[in-house]
XYZ file of C-alpha atoms in Angstrom:
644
model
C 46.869 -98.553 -19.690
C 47.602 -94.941 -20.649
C 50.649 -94.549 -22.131
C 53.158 -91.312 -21.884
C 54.178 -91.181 -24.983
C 53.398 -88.290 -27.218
C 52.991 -87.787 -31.227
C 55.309 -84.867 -32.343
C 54.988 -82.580 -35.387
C 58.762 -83.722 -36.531
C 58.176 -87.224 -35.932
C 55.978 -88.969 -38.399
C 54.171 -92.711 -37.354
C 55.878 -94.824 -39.443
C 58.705 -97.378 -38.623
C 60.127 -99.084 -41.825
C 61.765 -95.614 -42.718
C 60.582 -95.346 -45.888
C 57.852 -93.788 -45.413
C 56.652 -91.889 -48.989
C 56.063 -88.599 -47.174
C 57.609 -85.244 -46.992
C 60.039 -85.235 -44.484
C 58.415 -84.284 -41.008
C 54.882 -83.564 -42.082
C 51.450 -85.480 -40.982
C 49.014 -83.873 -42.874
C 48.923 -80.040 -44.425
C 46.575 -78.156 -42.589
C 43.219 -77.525 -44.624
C 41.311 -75.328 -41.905
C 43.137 -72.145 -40.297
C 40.872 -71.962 -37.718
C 38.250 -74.111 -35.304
C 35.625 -73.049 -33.063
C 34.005 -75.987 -30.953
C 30.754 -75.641 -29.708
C 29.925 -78.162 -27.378
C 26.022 -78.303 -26.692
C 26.122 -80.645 -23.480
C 23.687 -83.488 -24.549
C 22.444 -82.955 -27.310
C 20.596 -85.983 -28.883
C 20.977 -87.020 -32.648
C 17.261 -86.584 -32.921
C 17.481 -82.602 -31.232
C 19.863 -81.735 -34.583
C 17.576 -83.702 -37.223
C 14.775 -82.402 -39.214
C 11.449 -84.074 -40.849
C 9.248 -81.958 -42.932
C 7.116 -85.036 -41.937
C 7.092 -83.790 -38.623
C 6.020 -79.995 -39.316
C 2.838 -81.386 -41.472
C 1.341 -84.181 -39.633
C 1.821 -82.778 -35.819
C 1.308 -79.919 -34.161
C 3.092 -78.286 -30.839
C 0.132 -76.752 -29.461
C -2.435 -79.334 -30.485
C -2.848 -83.622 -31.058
C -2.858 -84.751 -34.605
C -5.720 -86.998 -34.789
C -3.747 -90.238 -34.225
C -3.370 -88.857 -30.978
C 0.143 -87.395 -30.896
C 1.691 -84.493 -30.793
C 5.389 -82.857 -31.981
C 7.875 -83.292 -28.991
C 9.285 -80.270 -27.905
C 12.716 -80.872 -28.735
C 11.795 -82.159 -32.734
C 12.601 -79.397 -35.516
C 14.018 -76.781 -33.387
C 17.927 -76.478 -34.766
C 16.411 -75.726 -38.172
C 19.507 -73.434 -39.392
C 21.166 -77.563 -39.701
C 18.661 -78.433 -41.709
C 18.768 -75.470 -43.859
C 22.856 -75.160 -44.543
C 22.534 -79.096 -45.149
C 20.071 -78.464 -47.751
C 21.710 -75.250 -49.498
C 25.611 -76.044 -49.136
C 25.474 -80.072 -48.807
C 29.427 -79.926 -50.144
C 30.098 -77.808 -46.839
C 28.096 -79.828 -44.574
C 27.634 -83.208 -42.773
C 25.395 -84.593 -39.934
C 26.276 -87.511 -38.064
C 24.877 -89.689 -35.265
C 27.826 -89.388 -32.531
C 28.311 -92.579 -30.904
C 29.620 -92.235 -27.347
C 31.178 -95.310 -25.306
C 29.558 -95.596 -21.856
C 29.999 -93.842 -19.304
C 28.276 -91.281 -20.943
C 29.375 -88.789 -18.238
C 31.155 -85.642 -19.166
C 33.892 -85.461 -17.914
C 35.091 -89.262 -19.212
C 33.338 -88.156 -22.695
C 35.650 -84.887 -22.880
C 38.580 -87.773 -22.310
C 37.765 -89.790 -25.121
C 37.169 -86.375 -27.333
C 40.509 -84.886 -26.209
C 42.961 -88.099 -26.183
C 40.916 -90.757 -28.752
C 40.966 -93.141 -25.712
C 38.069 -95.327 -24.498
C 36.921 -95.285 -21.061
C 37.075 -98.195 -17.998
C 34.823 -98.776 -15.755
C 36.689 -97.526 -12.875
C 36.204 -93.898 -14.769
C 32.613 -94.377 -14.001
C 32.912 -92.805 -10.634
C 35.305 -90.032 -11.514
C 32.777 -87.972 -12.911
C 32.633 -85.021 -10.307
C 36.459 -85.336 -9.037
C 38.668 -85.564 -12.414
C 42.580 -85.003 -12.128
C 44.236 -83.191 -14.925
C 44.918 -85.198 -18.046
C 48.155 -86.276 -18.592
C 48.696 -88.221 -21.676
C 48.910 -86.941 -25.398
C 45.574 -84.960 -26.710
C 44.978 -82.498 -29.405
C 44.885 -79.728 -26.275
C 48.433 -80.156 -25.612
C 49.483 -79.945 -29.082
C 47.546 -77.127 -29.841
C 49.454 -75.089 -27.063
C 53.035 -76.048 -27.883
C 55.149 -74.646 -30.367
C 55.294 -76.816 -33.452
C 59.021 -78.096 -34.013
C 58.704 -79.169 -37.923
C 60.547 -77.697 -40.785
C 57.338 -74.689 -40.642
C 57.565 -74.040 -37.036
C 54.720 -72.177 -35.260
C 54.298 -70.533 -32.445
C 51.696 -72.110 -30.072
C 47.996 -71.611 -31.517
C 46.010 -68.667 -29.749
C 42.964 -70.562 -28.218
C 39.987 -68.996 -26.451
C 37.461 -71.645 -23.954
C 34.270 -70.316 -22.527
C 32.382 -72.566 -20.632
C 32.108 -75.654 -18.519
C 34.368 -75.589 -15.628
C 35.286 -79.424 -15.941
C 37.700 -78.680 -19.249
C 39.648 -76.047 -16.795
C 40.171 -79.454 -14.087
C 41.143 -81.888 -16.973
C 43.659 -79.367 -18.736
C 44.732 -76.743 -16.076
C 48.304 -76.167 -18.126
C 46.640 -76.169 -21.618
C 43.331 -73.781 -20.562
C 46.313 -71.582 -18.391
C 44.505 -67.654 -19.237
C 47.547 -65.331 -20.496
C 45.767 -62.376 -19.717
C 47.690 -61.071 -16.657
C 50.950 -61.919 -17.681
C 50.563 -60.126 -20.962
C 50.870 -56.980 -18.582
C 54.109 -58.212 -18.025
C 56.901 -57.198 -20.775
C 59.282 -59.408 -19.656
C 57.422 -62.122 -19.113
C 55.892 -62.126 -22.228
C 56.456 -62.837 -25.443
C 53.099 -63.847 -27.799
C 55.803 -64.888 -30.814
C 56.557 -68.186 -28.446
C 53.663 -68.169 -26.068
C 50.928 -67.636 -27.770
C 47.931 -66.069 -26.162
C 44.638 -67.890 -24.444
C 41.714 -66.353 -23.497
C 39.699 -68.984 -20.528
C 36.824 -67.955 -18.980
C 35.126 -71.362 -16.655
C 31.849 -71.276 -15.538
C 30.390 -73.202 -12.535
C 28.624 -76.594 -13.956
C 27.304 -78.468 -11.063
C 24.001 -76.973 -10.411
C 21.778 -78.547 -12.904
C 18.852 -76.365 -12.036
C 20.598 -73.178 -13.259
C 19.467 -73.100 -16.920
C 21.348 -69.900 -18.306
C 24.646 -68.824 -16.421
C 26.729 -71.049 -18.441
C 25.492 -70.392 -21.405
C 24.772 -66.970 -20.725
C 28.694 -66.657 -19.727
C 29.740 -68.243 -23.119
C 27.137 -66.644 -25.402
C 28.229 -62.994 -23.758
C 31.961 -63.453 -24.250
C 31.828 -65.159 -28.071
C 31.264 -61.302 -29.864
C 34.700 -59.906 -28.715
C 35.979 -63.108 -31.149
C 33.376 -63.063 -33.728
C 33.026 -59.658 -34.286
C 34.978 -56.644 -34.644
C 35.477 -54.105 -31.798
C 33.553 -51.151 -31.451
C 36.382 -48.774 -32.220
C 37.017 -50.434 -35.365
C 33.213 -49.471 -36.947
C 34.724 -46.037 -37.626
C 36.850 -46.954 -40.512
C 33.933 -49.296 -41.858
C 31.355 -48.183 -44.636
C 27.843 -46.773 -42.703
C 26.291 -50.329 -43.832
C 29.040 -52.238 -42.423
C 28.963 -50.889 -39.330
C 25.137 -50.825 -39.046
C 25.404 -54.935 -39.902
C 28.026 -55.602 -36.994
C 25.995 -53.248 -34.431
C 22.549 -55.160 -35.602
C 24.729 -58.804 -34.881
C 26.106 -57.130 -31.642
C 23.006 -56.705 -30.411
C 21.439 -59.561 -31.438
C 24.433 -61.564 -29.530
C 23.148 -59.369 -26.193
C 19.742 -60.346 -26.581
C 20.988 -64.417 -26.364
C 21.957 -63.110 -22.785
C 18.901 -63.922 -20.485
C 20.608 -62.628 -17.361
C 21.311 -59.342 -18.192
C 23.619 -58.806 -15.505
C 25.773 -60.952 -16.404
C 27.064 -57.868 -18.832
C 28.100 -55.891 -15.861
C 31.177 -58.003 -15.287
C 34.639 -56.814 -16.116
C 35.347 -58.947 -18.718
C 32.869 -55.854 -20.398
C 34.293 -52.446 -19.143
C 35.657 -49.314 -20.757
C 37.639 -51.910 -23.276
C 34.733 -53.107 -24.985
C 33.919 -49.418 -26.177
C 37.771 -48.435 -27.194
C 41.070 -50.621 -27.984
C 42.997 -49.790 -24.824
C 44.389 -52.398 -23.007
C 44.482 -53.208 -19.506
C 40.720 -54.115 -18.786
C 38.067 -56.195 -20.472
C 39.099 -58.817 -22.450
C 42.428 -57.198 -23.559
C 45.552 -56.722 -22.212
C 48.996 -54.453 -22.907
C 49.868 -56.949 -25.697
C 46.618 -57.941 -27.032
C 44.322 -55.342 -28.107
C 40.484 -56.378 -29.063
C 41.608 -56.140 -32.572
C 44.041 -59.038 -32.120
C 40.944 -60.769 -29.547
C 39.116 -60.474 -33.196
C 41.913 -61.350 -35.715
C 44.332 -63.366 -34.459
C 42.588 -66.563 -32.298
C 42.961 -70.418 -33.862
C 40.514 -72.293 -31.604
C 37.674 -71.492 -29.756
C 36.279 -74.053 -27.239
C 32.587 -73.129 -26.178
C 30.485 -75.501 -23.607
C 26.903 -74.678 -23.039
C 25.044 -76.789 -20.464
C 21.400 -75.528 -20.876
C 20.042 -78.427 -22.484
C 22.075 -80.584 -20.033
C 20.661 -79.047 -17.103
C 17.446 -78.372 -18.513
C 17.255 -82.665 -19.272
C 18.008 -82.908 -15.691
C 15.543 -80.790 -13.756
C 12.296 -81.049 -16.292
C 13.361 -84.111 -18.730
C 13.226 -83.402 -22.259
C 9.698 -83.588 -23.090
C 9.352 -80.062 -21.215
C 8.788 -76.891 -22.961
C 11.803 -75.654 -21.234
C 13.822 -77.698 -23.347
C 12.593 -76.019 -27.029
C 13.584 -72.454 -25.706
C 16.997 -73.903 -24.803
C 17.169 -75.585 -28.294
C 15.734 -72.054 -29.754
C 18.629 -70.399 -28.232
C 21.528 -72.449 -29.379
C 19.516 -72.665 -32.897
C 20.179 -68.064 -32.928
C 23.762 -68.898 -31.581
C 24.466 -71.257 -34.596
C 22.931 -68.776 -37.148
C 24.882 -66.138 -35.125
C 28.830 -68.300 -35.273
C 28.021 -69.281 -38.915
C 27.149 -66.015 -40.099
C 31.002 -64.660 -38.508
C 32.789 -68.146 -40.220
C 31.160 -67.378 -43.490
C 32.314 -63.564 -43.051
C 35.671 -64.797 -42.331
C 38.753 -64.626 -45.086
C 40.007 -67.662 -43.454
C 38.904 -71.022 -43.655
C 37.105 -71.959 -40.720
C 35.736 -75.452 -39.450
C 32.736 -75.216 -37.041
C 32.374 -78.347 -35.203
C 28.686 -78.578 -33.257
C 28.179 -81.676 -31.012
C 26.633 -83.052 -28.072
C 29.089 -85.032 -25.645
C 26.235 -87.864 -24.695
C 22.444 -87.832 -25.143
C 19.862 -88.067 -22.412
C 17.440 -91.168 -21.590
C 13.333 -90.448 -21.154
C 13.997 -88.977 -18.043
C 16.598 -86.343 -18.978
C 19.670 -88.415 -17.230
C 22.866 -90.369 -18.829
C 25.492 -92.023 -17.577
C 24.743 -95.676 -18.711
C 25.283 -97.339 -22.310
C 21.054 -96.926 -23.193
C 20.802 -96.085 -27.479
C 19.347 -92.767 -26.409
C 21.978 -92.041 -23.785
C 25.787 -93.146 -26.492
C 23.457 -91.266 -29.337
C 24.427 -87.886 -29.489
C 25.063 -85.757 -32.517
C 28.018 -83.873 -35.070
C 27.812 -81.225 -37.067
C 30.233 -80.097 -39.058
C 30.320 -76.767 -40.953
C 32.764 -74.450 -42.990
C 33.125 -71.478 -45.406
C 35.523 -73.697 -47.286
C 34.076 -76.925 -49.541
C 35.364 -80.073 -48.274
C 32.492 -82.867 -49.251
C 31.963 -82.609 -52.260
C 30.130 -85.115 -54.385
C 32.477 -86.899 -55.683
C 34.626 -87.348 -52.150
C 31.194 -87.940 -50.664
C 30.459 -90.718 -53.469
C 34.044 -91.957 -53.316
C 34.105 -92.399 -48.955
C 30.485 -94.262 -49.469
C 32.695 -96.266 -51.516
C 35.342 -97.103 -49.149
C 32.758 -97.124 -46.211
C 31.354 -100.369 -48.313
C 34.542 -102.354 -48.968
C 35.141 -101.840 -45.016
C 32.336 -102.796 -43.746
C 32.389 -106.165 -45.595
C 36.425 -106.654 -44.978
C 35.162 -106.098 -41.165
C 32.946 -108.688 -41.478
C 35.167 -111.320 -42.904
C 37.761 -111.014 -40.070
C 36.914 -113.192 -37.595
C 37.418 -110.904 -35.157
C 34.821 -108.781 -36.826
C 31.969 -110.826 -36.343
C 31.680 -110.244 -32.891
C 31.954 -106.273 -33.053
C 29.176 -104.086 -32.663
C 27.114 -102.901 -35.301
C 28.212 -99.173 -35.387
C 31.801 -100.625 -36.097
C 30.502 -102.584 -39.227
C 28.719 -100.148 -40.649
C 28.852 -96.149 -41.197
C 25.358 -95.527 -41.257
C 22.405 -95.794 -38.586
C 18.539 -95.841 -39.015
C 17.197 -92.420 -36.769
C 14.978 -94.833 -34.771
C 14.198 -92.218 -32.269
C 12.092 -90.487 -33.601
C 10.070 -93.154 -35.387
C 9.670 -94.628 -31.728
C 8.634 -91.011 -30.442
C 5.717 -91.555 -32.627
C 4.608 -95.170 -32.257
C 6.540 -96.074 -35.758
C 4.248 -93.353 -37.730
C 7.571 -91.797 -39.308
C 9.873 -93.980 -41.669
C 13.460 -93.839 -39.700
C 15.906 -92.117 -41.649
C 19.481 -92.877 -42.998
C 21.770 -91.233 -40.830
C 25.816 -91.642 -41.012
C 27.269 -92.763 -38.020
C 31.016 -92.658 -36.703
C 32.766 -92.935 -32.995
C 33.225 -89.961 -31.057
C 36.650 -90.289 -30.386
C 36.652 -90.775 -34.298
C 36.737 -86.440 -33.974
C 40.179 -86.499 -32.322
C 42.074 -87.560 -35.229
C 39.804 -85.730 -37.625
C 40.331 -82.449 -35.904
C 43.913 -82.978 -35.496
C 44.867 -83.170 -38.831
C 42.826 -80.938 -40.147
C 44.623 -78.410 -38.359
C 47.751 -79.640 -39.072
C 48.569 -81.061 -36.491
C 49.890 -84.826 -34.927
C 47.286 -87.690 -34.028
C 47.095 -87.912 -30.373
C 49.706 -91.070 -29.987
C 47.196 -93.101 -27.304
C 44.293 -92.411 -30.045
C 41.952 -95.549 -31.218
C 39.694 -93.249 -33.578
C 39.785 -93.380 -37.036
C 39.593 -90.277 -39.400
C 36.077 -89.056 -40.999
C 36.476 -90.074 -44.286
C 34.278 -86.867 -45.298
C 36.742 -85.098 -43.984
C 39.598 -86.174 -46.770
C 38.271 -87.611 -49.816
C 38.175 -84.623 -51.029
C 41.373 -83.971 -51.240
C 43.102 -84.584 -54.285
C 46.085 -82.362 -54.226
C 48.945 -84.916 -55.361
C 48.022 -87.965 -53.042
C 44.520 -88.458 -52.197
C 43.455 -87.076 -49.378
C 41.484 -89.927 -47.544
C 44.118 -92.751 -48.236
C 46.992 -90.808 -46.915
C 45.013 -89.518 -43.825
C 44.358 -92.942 -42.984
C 47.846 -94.518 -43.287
C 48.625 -91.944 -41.173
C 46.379 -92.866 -38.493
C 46.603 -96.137 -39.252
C 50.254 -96.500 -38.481
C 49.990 -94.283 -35.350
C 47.406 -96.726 -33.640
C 50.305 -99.810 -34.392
C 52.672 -97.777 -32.805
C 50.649 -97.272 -29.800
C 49.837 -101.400 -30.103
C 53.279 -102.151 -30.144
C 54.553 -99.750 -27.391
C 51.594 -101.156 -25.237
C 52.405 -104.727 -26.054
C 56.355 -103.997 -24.866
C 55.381 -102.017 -21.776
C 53.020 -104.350 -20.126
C 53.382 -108.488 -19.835
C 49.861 -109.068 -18.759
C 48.615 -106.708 -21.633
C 45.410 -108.790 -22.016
C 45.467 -109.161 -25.729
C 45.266 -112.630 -26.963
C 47.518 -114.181 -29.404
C 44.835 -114.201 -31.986
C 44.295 -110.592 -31.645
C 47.616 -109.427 -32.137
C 48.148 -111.687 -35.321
C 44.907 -110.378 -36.972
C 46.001 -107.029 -36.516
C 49.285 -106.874 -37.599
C 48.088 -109.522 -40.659
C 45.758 -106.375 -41.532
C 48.389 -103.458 -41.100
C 51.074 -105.307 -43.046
C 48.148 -106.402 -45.802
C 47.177 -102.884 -45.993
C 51.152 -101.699 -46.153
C 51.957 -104.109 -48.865
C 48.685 -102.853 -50.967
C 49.689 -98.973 -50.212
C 53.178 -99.643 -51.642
C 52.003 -101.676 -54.953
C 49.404 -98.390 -55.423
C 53.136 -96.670 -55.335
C 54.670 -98.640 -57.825
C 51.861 -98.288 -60.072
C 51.713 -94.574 -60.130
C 55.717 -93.688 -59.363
C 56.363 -93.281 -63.136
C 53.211 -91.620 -63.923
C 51.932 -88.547 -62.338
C 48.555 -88.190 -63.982
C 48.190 -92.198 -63.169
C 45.939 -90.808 -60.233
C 43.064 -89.267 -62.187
C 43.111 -92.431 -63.817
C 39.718 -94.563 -63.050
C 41.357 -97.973 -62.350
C 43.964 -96.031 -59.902
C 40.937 -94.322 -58.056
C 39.433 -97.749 -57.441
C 42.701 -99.092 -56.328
C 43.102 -96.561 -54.099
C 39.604 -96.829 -52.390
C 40.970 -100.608 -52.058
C 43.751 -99.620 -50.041
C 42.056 -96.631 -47.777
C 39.244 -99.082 -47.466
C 41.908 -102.119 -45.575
C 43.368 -99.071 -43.099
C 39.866 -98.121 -42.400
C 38.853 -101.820 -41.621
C 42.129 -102.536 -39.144
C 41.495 -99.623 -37.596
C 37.538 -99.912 -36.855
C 38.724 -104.383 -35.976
C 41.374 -102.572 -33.037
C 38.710 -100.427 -31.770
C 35.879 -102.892 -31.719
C 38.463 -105.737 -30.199
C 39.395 -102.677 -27.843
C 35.657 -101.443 -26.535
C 35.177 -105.450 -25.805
C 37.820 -105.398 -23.548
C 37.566 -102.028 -22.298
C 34.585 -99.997 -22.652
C 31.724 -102.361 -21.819
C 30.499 -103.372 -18.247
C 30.894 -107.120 -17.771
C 28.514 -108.259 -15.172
C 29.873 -111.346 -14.390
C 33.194 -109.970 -13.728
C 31.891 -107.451 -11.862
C 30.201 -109.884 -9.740
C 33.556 -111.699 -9.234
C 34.735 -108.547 -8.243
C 31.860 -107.923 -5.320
C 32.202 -111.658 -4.645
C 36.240 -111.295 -3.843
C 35.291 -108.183 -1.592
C 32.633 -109.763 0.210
C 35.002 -113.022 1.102
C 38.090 -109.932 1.735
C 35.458 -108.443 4.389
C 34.255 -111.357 5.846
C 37.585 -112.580 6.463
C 38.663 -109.142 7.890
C 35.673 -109.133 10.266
C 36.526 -112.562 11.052
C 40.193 -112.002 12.134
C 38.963 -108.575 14.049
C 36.383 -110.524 16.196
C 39.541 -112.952 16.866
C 41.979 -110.900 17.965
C 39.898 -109.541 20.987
C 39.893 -113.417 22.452
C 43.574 -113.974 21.638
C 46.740 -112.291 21.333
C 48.099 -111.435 18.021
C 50.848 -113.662 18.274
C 48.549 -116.863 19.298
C 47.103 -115.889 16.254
C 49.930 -115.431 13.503
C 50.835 -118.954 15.537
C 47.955 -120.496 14.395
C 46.980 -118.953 11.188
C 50.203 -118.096 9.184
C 50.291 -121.696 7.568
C 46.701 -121.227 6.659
C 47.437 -117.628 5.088
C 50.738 -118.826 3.209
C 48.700 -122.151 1.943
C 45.629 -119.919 0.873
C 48.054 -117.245 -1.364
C 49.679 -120.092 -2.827
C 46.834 -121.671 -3.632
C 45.108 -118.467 -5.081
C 48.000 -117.151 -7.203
C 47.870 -121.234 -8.633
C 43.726 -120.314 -9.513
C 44.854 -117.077 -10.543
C 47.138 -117.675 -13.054
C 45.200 -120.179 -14.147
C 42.430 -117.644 -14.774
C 44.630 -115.406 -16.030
C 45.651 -117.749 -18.838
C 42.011 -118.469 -19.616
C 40.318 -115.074 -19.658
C 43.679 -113.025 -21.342
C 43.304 -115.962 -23.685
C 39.720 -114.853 -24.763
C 40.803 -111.604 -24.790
C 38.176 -110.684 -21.659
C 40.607 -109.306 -18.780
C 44.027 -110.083 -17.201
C 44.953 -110.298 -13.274
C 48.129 -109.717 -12.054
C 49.711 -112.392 -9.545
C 49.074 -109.928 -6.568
C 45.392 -109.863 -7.078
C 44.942 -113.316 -7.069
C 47.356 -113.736 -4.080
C 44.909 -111.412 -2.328
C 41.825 -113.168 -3.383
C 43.933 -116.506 -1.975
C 44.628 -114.697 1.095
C 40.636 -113.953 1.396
C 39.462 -117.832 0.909
């Protein structure tokens, strides 16, 4: 159940009212700006690299063991690279997706922190607009804490399925910028949205083409403003101008509007500007950009990846990534680049199901700012460890699955590509909807209130301005996903949790609260207690009991939720069956018999039948909420009654 609830700047998580934070503030914003570059399925083995690899096979001939490098191996080599030369600004990660791994219900869970149902399985190609809380939504309204901002100027290129899910939030300003009186950028904040059509999977390039076009009035400055640079300067921003043209492999596509007389001068009224926003501001002044290429998608569909087709694509995004990383690291703000793949693709090029090579798709991160440094990145291992073996101590961590009990994954795919030739490499692993928190606090803003993700550690250790970074991120989230438990507990009777369940959780929030405020005690009279070595441990403790109740909830959670349960979904086709077959049967009656004659004759049956279904019903009910598998609601079973 989706609840409407939503997380507000000026309202912090916590319910005992003592809260040791500033007054009405989550987190304090580390990165000014984000640009999102979604690169629709890409695999965790696309963004890896083996020098391996590059020696032993060859692309053009067979090694002599008889294989040869797969076209889609070592071809995002700018990841490898940045990894290798600024590791404290860097991270990879396999990108675990809950099934479907469609992507419009992935976009979902990477907008709201939610998992997915089954039911969402067919939604795919018809989604409504989302409704409940997501970073989207808080992005576009005006913050209301003591440091009040206007709404955050956000630019999407892309996929046309963001535009259906978030119609209000992805709303283009352009036009009513024209309009003095209707607008006023101090409490609107501009938005810059520019959909593409993504349906036809045989069209490699318009999508991309559309998003890799449009990114340079963002990235770099206008045209006009290369007068008032030095002769170098402006001979560097041509050379990456045109270097951005040649990623365009429809050419045409630069005769549209969006590229008249406004991308040569800084009037308004045509191009990308307006009246009120000038291409200067289109450079300066944006928070998030949203880009979604589906090239790789599409080409997965129509060839399957083990077509050439599918290393040009990955040689394209490889010059777009050099291209965006180049404008972050030129950038006197500090930016966050975040470059994943919303699912992966099977053999075949498809996804959709719950296959390892379908959930596996892969992060990125990137900035021009340091924020994993060794000793956060040492100290997070740390905390990764003491969680994974509190996880496995709960009883309801036993049954979880394995990317829940541990943060790091073995790159089998490509030691399979090559018949176990290649030694699998270490790989951390988190959640996808693991990014919605993440992202949202990084940018200062609330944690989604319906979110189940927990934060990157990474992402926070860090930190070490006052309290640490990592533990108070996580107490944050933390106490936002028992909120959500509670006010889904109180708004549904047949919530489905079992008794168990909601014990061991709150046993682990309250053990983790009682630990958090002892760590208070111990440093309230000492300010430089924190650098102390004993405190640091203590503190990894505590961070390391939030992070285990919160990966428990979302493992308990995915059982319930996110995974196809064949024998309930053969219950399920068994009810209809019996529902049709009774239908048919009362249709073939009625044409030898009145309807009266039959209500006559039948109602006793019908009345006996629902009575004795909801009796079976509840009695189910009892059972399966019990083992925390399902619940059933009296009219369901009355109708299955009815059917017998």
């Amino acid at each position: 159940m989706v609840l409407p609830q939503h997380s507000l700047s000026s309202a912090l998580p916590f319910t005992n009212g003592s809260a040791n934070e500033p007054a009405n503030e989550w987190y304090p914003a580390k990165f000014e700006r984000a640009i999102i570059l979604v690169v629709d399925a890409m695999r965790i083995d696309f963004a890896t690299w083996s020098d391996e690899l590059n020696t032993t096979f060859s692309a053009s001939s067979q090694s002599p063991l008889g294989h040869r490098l797969m076209p889609y191996h070592n071809r995002l080599p700018i990841i490898n690279a940045l990894n290798t030369e600024h590791p404290e600004k860097t991270m990879l990660y396999r990108f675990r997706a809950d099934p479907p791994t469609t992507t419009l219900q992935r976009l979902k869970g990477l907008t709201t922190g939610q998992l997915p149902t089954f039911i969402d399985a067919g939604s795919n190609f018809a989604g409504s607009a989302i409704d409940e809380d997501n970073w989207l939504q808080a992005l576009r309204r005006p913050s209301t804490g003591p440091n009040g901002k206007r709404p955050r100027n956000l630019v999407f290129l892309g996929d046309d399925t963001w535009s259906s899910l978030f119609p209000h939030e992805l709303s283009d300003t352009q036009a009513m910028e024209q309009n003095e009186t209707l607008w006023n950028e101090g409490s609107r904040g501009w938005a810059r949205v520019r959909p593409f059509p993504s349906l036809n999977v045989w069209d490699l390039d318009t999508v991309d083409d559309g998003v890799f076009s449009r990114l340079p009035f963002f990235l770099l400055p206008s045209e006009s403003s290369e007068k008032d640079m030095t002769p170098q300067a402006a001979t560097d921003v041509r050379s990456k101008r045109s270097k951005w043209r040649q990623l365009v492999r429809q050419q045409e596509m630069l005769a549209h509007p969006d590229f008249g007389v406004s991308s040569q001068s800084n009037s308004s009224n045509s191009g990308m500007a307006s009246a009120a926003v000038g291409l200067e501001q289109l450079h300066n002044d944006w928070d998030v950009i949203i880009a979604h290429g589906l090239g790789v998608d599409h080409c997965g569909h129509r060839y399957g990846p083990d077509h050439p087709a599918i290393s040009s694509k990955l040689a394209q995004t490889n010059q777009a990534i050099e291209l965006i990383v180049d404008a972050v690291d030129r950038s006197d703000k500090a930016t966050a680049l975040y470059v994943f793949g919303d699912h992966g693709m099977d053999p075949k090029g498809d996804h959709g199901g719950d296959s390892p090579r379908e959930v596996d798709a892969a992060l990125w991160i990137y900035s021009n700012k340091a924020w994993n440094t060794k000793e956060g990145k040492e100290r997070s291992s740390r905390v990764l460890e003491q969680a994974s073996a509190l996880v496995k101590n709960e009883a309801l961590g036993t049954a979880l699955d394995d990317d829940l009990k541990s943060g790091w994954w073995l790159n089998t795919h490509l030691s399979d590509d090559y018949r176990k030739l290649l030694e699998p490499s270490e790989l951390r692993s988190i959640p996808q909807i693991d990014l919605v928190s993440s992202l949202s606090l990084t940018l200062g803003l609330p944690i989604p209130f319906n979110n189940l993700g927990a934060v990157i550690p990474e992402m926070f250790a860090s930190d070490t301005d006052g309290e640490w970074g990592l533990l108070r991120a996580l107490r944050l989230n933390a106490a936002q996903t028992m909120r959500y438990l509670d006010t889904y507990v109180e708004s549904s009777r047949s919530h489905g949790f079992s008794d168990d369940a909601l014990s061991a959780w709150k046993l682990m929030y309250q053990r983790a609260e009682t630990s958090y405020q002892e760590l208070m005690a111990l440093v309230a009279n000492n300010p430089k207690a924190r650098q102390q070595s004993h405190v640091m441990l203590v503190e990894e403790r505590v961070a390391a009991e939030y992070y285990a109740f919160m990966r428990v909830v979302l493992g308990t959670l995915r059982q319930m939720w996110a995974q196809f349960d064949p024998a309930l979904i053969i219950a399920g086709l068994v009810v209809l069956v019996l529902t049709t077959v009774a239908l048919v049967a009362v249709y073939v009656r009625s044409r030898h018999m009145s309807l009266e004659t039959m209500v006559a004759r039948m109602w006793k049956q019908c009345v006996t039948g629902g009575f004795i279904g909801v009796v079976i019903g509840r009695a189910l009910s009892i059972v399966l909420v019990s083992q925390s598998i399902s619940h059933i609601s009296l009219l369901e079973a009355s109708a299955a009654g009815l059917a017998i």
